[in-house]
CSV table of C-alpha atoms (C1' of nucleotides) in Angstrom, one decimal:
chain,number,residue,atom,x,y,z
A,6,UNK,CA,-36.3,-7.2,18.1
A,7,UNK,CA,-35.2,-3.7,18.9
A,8,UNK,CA,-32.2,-3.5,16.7
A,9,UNK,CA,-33.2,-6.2,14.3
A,10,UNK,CA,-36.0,-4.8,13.0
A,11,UNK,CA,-35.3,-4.4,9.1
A,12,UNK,CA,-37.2,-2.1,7.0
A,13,UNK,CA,-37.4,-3.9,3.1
A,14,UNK,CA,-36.1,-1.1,1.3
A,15,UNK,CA,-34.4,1.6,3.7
A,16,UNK,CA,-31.5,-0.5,5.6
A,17,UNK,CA,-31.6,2.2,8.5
A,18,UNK,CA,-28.0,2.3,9.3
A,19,UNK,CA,-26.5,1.5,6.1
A,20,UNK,CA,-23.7,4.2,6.7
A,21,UNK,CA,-22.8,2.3,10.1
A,22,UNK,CA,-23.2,-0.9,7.9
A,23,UNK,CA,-20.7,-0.6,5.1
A,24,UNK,CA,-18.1,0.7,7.8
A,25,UNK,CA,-18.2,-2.3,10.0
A,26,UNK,CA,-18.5,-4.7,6.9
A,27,UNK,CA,-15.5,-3.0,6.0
A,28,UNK,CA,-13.8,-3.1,9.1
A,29,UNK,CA,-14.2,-6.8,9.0
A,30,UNK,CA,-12.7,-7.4,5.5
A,31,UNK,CA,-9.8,-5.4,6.8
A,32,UNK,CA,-8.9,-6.9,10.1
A,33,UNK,CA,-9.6,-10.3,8.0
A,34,UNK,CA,-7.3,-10.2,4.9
A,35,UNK,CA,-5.0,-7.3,6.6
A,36,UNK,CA,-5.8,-5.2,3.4
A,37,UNK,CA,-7.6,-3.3,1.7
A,38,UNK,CA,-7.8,-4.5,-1.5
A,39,UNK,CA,-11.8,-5.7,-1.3
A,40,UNK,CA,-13.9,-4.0,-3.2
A,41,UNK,CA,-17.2,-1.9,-2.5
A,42,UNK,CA,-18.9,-4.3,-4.8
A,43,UNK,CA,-18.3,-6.9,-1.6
A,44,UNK,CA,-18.6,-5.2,0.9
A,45,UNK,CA,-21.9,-4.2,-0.4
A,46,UNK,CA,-23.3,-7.9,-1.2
A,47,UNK,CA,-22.0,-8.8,2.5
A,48,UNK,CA,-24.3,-5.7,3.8
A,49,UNK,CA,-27.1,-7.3,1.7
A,50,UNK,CA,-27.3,-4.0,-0.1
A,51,UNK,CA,-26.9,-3.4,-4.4
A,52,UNK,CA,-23.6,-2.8,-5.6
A,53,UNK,CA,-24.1,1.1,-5.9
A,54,UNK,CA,-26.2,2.0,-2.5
A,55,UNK,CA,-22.5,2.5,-1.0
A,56,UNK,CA,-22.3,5.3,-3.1
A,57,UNK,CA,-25.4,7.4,-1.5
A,58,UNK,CA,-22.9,7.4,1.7
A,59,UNK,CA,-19.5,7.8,-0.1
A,60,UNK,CA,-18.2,9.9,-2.6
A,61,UNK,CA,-15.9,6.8,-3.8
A,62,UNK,CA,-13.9,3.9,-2.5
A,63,UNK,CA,-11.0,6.0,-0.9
A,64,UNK,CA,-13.9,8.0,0.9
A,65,UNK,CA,-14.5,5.1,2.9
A,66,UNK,CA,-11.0,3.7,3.1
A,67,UNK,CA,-10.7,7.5,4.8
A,68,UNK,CA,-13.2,6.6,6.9
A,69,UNK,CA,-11.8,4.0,8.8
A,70,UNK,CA,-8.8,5.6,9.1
A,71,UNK,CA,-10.4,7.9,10.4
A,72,UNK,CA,-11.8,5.6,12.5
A,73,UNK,CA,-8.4,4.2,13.3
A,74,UNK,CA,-7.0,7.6,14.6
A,75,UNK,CA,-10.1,7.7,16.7
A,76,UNK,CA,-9.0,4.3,18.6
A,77,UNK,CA,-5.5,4.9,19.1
A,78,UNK,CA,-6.3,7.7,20.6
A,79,UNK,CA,-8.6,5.9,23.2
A,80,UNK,CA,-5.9,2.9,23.5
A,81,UNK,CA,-3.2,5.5,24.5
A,82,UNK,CA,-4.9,7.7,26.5
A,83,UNK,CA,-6.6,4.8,28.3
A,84,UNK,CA,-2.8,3.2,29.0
A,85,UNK,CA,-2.0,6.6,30.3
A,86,UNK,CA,-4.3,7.0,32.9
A,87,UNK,CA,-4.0,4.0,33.8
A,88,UNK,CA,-0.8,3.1,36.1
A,89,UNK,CA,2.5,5.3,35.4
A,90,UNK,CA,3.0,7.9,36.7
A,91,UNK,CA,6.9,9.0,35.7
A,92,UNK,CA,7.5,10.6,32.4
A,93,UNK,CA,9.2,8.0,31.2
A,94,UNK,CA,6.9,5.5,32.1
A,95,UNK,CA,4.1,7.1,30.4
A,96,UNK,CA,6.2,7.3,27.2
A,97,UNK,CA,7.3,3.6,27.1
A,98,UNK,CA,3.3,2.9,28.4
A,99,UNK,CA,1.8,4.9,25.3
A,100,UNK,CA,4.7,3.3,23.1
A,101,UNK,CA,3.4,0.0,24.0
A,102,UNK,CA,0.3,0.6,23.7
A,103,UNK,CA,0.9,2.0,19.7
A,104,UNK,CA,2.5,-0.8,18.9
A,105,UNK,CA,-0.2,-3.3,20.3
A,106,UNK,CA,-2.4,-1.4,18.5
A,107,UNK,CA,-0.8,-2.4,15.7
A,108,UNK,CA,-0.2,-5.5,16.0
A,109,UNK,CA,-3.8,-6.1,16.7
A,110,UNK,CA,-5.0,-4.4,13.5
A,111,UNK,CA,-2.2,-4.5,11.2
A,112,UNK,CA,-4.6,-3.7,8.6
A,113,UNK,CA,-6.3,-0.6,10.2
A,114,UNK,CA,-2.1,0.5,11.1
A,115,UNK,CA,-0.8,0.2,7.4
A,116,UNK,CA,-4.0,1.8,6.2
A,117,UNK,CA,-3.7,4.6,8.9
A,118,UNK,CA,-0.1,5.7,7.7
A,119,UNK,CA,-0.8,4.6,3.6
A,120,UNK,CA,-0.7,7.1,1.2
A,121,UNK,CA,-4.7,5.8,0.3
A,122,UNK,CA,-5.5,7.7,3.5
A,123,UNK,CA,-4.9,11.1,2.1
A,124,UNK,CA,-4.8,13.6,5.1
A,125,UNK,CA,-4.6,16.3,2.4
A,126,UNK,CA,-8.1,14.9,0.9
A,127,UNK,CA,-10.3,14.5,4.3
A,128,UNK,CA,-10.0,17.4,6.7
A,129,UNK,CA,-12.0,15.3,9.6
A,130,UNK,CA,-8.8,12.7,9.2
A,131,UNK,CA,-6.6,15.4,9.3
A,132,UNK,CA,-7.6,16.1,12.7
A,133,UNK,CA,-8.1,13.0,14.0
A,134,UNK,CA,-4.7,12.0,12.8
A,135,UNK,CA,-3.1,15.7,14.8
A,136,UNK,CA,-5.2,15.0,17.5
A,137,UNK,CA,-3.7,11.4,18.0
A,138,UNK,CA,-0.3,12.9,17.8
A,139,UNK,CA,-1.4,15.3,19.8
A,140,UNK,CA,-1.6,12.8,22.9
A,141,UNK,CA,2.4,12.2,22.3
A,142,UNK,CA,2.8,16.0,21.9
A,143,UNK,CA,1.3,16.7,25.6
A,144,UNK,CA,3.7,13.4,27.1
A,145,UNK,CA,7.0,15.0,26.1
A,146,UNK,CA,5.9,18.5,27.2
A,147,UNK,CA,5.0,17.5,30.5
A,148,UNK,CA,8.2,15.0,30.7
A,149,UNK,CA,10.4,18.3,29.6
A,150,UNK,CA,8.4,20.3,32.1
A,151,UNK,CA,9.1,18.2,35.0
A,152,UNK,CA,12.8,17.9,33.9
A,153,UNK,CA,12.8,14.6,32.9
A,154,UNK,CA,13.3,15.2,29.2
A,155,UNK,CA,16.0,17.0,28.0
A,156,UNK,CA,15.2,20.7,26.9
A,157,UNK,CA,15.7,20.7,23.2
A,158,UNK,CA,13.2,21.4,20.7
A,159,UNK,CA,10.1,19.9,21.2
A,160,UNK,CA,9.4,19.1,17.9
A,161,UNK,CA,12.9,17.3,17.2
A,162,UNK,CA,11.7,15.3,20.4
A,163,UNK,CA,8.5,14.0,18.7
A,164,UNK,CA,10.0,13.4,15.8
A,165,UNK,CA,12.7,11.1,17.3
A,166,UNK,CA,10.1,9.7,19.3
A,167,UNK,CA,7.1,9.1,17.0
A,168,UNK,CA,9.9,8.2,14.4
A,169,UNK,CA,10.9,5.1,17.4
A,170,UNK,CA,7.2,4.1,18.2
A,171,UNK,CA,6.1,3.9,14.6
A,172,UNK,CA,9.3,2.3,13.5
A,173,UNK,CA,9.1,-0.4,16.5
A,174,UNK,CA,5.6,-0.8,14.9
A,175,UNK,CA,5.9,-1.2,11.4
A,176,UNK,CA,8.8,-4.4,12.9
A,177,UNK,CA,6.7,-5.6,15.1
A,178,UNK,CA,3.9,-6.2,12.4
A,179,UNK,CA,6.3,-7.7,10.1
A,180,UNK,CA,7.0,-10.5,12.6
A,181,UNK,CA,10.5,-9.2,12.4
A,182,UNK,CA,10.8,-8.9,16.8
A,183,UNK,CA,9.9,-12.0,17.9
A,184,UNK,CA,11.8,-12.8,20.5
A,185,UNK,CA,13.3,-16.3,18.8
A,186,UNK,CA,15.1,-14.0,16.7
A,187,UNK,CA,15.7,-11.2,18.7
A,188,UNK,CA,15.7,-11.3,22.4
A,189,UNK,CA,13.9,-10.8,25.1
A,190,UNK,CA,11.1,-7.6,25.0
A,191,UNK,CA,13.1,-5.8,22.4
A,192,UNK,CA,10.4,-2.8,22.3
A,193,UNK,CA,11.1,-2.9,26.1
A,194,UNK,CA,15.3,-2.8,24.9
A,195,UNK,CA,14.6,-0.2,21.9
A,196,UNK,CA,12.7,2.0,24.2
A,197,UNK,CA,15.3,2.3,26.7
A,198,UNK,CA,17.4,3.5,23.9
A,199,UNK,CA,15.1,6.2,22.8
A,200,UNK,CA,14.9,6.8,26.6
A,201,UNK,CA,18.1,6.9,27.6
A,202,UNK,CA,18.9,9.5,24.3
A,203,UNK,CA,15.7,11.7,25.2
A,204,UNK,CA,17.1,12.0,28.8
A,205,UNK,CA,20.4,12.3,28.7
A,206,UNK,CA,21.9,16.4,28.0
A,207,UNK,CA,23.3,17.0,24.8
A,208,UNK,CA,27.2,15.9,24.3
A,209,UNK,CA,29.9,18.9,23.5
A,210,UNK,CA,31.2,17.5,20.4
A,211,UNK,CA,28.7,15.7,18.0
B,21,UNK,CA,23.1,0.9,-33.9
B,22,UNK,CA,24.3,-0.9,-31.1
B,23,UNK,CA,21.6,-0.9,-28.7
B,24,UNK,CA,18.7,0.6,-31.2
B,25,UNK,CA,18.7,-2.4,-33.1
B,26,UNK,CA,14.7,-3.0,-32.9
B,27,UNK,CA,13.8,-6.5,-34.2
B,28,UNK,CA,10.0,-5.7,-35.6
B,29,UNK,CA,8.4,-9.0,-33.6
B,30,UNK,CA,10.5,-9.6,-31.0
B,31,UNK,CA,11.7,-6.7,-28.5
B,32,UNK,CA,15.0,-8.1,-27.7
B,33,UNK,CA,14.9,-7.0,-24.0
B,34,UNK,CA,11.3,-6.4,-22.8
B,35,UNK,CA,12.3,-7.5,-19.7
B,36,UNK,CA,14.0,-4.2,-18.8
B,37,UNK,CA,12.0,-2.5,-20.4
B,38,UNK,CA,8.5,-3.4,-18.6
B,39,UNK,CA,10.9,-2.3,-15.6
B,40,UNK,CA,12.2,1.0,-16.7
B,41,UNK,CA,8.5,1.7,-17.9
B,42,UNK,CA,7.1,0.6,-14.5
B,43,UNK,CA,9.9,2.2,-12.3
B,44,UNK,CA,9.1,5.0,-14.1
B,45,UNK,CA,5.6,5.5,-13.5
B,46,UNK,CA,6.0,4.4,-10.0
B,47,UNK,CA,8.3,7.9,-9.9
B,48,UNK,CA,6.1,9.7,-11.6
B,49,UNK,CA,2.7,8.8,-9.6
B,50,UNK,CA,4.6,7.9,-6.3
B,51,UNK,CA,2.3,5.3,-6.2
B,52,UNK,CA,2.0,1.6,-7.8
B,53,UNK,CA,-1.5,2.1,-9.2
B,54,UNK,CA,-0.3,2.2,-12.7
B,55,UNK,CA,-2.3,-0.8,-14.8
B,56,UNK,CA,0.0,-3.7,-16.3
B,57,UNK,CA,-1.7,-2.9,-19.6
B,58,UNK,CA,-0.4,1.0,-19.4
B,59,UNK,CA,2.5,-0.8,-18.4
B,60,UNK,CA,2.9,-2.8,-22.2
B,61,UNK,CA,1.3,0.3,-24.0
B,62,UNK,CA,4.2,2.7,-23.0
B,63,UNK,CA,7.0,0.1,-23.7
B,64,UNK,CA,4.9,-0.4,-27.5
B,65,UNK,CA,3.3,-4.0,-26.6
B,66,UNK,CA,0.7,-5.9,-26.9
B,67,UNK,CA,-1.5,-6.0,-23.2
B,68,UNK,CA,-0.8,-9.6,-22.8
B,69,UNK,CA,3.3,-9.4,-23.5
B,70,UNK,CA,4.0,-8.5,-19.9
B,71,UNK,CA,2.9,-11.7,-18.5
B,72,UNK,CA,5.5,-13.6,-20.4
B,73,UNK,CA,7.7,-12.1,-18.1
B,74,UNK,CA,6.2,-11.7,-15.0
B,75,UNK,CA,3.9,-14.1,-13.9
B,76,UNK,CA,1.4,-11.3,-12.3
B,77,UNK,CA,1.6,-7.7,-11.4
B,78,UNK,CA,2.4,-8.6,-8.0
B,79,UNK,CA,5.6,-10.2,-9.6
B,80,UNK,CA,6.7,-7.1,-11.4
B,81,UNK,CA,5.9,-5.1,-7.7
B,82,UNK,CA,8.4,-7.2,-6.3
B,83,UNK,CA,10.6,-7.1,-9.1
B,84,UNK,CA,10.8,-3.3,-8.5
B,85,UNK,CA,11.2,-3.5,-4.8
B,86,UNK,CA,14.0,-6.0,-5.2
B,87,UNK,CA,15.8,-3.5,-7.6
B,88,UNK,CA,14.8,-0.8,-4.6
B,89,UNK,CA,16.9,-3.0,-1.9
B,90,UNK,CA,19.7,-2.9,-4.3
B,91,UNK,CA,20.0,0.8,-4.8
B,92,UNK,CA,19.3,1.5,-1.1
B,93,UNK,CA,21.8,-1.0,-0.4
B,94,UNK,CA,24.4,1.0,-2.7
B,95,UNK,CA,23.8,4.2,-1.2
B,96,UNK,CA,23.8,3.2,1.9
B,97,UNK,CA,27.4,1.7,1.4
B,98,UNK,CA,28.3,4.5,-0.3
B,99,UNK,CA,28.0,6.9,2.1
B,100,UNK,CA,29.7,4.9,4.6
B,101,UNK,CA,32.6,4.5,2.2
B,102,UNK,CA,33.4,7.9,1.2
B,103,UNK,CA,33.9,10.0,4.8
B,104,UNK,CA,32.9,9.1,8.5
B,105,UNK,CA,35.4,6.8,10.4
B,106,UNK,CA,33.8,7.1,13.4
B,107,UNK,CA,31.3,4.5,14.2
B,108,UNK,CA,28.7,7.1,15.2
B,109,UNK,CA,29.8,9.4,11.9
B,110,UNK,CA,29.0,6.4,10.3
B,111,UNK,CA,25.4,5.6,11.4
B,112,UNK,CA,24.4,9.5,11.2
B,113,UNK,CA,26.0,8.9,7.5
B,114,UNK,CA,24.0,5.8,6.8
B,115,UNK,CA,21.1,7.1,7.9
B,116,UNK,CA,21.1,10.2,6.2
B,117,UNK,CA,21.7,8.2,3.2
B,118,UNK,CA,18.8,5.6,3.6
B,119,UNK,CA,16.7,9.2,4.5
B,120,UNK,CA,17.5,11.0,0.9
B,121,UNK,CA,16.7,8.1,-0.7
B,122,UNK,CA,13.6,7.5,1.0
B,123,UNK,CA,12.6,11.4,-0.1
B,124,UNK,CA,14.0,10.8,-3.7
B,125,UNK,CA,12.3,7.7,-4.7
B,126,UNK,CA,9.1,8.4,-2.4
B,127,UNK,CA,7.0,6.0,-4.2
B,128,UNK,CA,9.8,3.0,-4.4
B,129,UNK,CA,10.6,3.0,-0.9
B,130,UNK,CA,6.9,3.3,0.0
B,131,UNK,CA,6.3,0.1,-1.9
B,132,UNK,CA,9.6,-1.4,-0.5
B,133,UNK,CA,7.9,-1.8,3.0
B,134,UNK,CA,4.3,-2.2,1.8
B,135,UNK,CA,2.7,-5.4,1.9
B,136,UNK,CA,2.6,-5.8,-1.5
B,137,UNK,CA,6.2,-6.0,-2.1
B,138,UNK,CA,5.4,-10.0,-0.2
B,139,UNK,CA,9.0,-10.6,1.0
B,140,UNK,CA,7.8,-14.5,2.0
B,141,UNK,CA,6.3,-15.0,-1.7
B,142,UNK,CA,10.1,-14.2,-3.3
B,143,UNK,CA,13.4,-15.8,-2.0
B,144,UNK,CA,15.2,-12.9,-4.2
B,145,UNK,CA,13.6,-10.1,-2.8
B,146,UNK,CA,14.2,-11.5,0.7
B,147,UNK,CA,17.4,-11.6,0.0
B,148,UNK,CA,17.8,-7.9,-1.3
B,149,UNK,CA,15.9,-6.7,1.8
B,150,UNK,CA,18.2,-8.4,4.2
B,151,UNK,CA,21.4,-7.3,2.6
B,152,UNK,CA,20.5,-4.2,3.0
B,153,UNK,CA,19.3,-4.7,6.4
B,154,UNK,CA,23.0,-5.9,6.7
B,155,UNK,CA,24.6,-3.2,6.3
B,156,UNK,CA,22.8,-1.4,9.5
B,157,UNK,CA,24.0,-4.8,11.6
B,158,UNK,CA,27.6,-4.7,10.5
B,159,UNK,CA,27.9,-0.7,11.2
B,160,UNK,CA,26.7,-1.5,14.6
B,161,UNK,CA,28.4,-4.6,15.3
B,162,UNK,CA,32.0,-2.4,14.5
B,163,UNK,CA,30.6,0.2,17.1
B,164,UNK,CA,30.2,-2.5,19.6
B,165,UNK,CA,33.5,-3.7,18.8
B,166,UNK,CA,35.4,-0.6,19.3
B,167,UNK,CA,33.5,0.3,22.6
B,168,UNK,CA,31.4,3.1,20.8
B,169,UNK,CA,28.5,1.5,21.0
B,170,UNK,CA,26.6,0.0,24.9
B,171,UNK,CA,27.2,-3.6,24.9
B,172,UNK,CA,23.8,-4.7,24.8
B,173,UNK,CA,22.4,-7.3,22.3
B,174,UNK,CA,23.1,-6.3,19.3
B,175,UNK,CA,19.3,-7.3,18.1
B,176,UNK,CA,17.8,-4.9,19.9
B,177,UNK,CA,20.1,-2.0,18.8
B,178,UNK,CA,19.6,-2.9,15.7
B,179,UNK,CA,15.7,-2.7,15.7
B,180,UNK,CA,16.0,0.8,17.7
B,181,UNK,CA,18.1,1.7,15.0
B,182,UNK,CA,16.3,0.4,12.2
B,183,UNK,CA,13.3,1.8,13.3
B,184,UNK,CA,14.7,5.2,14.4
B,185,UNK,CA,15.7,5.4,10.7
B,186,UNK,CA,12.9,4.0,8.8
B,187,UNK,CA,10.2,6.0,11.0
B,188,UNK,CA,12.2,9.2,9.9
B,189,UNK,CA,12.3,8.4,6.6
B,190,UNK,CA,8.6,7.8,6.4
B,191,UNK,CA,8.3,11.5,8.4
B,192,UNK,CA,10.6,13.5,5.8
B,193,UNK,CA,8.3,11.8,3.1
B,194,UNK,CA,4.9,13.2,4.3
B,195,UNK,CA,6.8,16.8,4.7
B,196,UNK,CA,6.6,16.6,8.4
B,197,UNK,CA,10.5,17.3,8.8
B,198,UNK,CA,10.3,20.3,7.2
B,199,UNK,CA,12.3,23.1,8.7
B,200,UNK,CA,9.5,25.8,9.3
B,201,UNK,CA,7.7,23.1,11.1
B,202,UNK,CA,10.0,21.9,13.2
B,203,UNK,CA,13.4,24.0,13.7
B,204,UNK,CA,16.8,23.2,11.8
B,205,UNK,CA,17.7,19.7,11.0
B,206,UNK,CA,15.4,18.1,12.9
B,207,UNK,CA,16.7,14.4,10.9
B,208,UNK,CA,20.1,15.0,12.7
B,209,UNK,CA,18.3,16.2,16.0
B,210,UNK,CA,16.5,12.9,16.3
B,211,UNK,CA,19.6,11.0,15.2
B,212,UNK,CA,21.2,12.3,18.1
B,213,UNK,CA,18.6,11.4,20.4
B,214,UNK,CA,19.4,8.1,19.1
B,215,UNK,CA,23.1,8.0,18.9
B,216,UNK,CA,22.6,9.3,22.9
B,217,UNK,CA,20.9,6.3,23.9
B,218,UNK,CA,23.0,4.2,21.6
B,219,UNK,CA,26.3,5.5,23.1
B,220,UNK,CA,25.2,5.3,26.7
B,221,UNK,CA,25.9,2.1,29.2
B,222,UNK,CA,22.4,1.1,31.1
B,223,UNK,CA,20.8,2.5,34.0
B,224,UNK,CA,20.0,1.2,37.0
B,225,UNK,CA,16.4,1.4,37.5
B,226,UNK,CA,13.6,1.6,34.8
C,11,DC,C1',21.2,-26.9,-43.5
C,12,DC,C1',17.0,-27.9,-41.7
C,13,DA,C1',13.0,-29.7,-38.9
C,14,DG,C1',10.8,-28.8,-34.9
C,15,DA,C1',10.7,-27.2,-30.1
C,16,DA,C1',10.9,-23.3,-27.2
C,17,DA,C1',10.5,-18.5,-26.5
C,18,DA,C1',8.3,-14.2,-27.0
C,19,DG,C1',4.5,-11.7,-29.1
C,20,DT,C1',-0.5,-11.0,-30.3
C,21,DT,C1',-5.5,-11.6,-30.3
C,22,DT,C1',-9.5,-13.1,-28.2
C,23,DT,C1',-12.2,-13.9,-24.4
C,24,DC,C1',-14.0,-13.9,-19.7
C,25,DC,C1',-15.3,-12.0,-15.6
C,26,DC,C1',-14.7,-8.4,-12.4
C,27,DT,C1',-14.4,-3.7,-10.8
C,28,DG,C1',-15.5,1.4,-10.1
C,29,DT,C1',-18.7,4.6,-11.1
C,30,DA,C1',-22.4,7.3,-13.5
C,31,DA,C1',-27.3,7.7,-14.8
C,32,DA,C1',-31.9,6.8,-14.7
C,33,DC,C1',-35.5,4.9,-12.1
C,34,DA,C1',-38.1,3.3,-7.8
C,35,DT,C1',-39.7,3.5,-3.0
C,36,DG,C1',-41.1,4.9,1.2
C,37,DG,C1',-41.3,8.1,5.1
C,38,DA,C1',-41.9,13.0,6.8
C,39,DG,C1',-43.7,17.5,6.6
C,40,DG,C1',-47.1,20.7,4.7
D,30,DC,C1',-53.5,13.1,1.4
D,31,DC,C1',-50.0,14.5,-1.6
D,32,DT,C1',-45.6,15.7,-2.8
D,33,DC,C1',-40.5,15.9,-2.0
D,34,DC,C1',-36.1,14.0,-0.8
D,35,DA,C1',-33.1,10.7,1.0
D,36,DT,C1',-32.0,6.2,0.1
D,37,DG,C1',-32.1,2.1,-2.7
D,38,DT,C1',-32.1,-0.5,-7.2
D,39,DT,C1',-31.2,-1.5,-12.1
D,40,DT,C1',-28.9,-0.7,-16.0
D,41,DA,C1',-24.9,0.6,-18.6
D,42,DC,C1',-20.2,1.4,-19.8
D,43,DA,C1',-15.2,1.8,-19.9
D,44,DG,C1',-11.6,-0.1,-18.2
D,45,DG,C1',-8.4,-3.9,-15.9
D,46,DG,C1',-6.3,-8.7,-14.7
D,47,DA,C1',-5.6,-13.0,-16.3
D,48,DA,C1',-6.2,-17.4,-19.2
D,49,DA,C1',-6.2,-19.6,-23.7
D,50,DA,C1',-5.2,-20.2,-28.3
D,51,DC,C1',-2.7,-18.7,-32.1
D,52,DT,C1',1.6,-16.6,-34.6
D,53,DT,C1',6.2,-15.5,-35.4
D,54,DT,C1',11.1,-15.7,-34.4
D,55,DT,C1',15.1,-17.8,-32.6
D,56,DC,C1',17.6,-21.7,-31.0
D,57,DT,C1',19.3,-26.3,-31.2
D,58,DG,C1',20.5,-31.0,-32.3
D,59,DG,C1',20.9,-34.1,-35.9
DNA sequence: CCAGAAAAGTTTTCCCTGTAAACATGGAGG
DNA sequence: CCTCCATGTTTACAGGGAAAACTTTTCTGG
């Protein structure tokens, strides 16, 4: 009754609507290839009423990546706060937790990091997408603070780290680290790697 | 005379051509938006003409990523040719190659490791993508042989790699390696990160 | 050397999409 | 109560992907 109750002509939440509708199409065909047209008839709604709450398609494919950035955010924080307590166990624990995010909603992931989810186009992506890396940002700083990172550049840090957790992310997806073919836990082996190179003081010769 | 012999009907190599044309636009737009049809009006066909060739634009998507493999692939063994003999000279050389490619031909790698390029729906561009993928494996392998490199299973050295090197690549494409941003060289930074944990034998605890 | 099949183009056709424009409706504030 | 504005709907149009049917070359075996 109380959330049921549907007006004839105003939907009441159509906004809310066409984002889960879309949501749904993604996380079922892992892309984004349906059109508004569907995702309209599958709200019940003409074909043009998603245009009185986006611009265009990309506006809403923007959307839930924004969206997207939004979650991480909350999966990776929560797997923070919840156990580790070591630098490096809150980087492999916020690694994992990227990379199940991923695998969970490979759609959402590609379309997160596509070039369709122009950070340049949506400033409320923007941020959500900084403030996601953001969470990795604060790890390392603390790690480095605490000594248990070596103290180089932050920023070449992140980038060898976010370059590993992405990477380890985009394989994962693809199927390709299945332990048949490769082992046991290989994010657990590739991990230590990064690990093992962010702690370790830099070599004399290179 | 030789090659601009233009038979009025029949093209004489529209096969090549629709790839140039394609290849191309893909270079142009860094994207694979481009229509089939703009596809046949460029090379001076008829909109139907293409799909004696390729049985759908998917098709001619993996055609192009297949000829992406290829090139990386040639790079890659390029740079390991001409230079390093160390095992590590050689992985900071490979992956700087497979990183300038990925920032020259933006849009062809993009669609390389997009879902769209279906590795499972063509044998040839499987193929292509693990040759290349080969190359990475046999560099390591030689490390591991020679004692540069821990000897730990070589799968998951090669997905820490591999995704060391492809998450960079997809960071110098969205200009977020730039120098200003994030000190000198950062691409070599993080490889070193890398080679760090790469080089080093396992700790005790985790 | 020639018939006819196969290959490679073209035209036609269909249905679908994104998106704009014009119109309709219903609820909220004066 | 009446009018305005946000939210829907209908209608319209310019494309695109792909199939089908038709045409023109080229190739191939007898």
């Amino acid at each position: 009754m109380s959330d049921t109750k549907r007006r004839s002509y105003h939907h009441g939440d159509l906004h809310r609507a066409l984002i889960d509708a879309a949501l749904a199409m993604l996380a079922a065909d892992q892309n984004w290839t349906f059109t508004l047209r569907e995702v309209a008839r599958r709200t019940g709604v003409s074909h043009a009423a998603p245009y009185k709450h986006f611009q265009d398609k990309d506006a809403l494919l923007r959307e839930l990546a924004r969206i997207g950035f939004v979650r991480l955010e909350q999966a990776m924080v929560a797997a923070l706060s919840s156990g580790p307590v070591s630098a490096r166990g809150k980087l492999v624990a916020g690694a994992q937790a990227c990379i199940a995010f991923a695998q969970h909603n490979p759609g959402l992931y590609r379309l997160m990091f596509s070039a369709d989810a122009d950070k340049a186009a949506d400033p409320r992506l923007h941020e959500a997408a900084m403030a996601t890396f953001g969470v990795l940002l604060r790890l390392l700083q603390e790690g480095q603070q605490d000594g248990s990172f070596r103290p180089a550049a932050l920023t070449a840090l992140a980038a060898a780290s976010w370059a590993q957790v992405h990477g380890l992310a985009m394989l994962a997806m693809n199927g390709q680290l299945l332990e048949e073919k490769v082992g046991p836990d290989p994010v657990q082996a590739a991990l230590e790697v990064l690990l093992d190179g962010l702690c370790q003081s830099h070599r004399k010769g290179h």
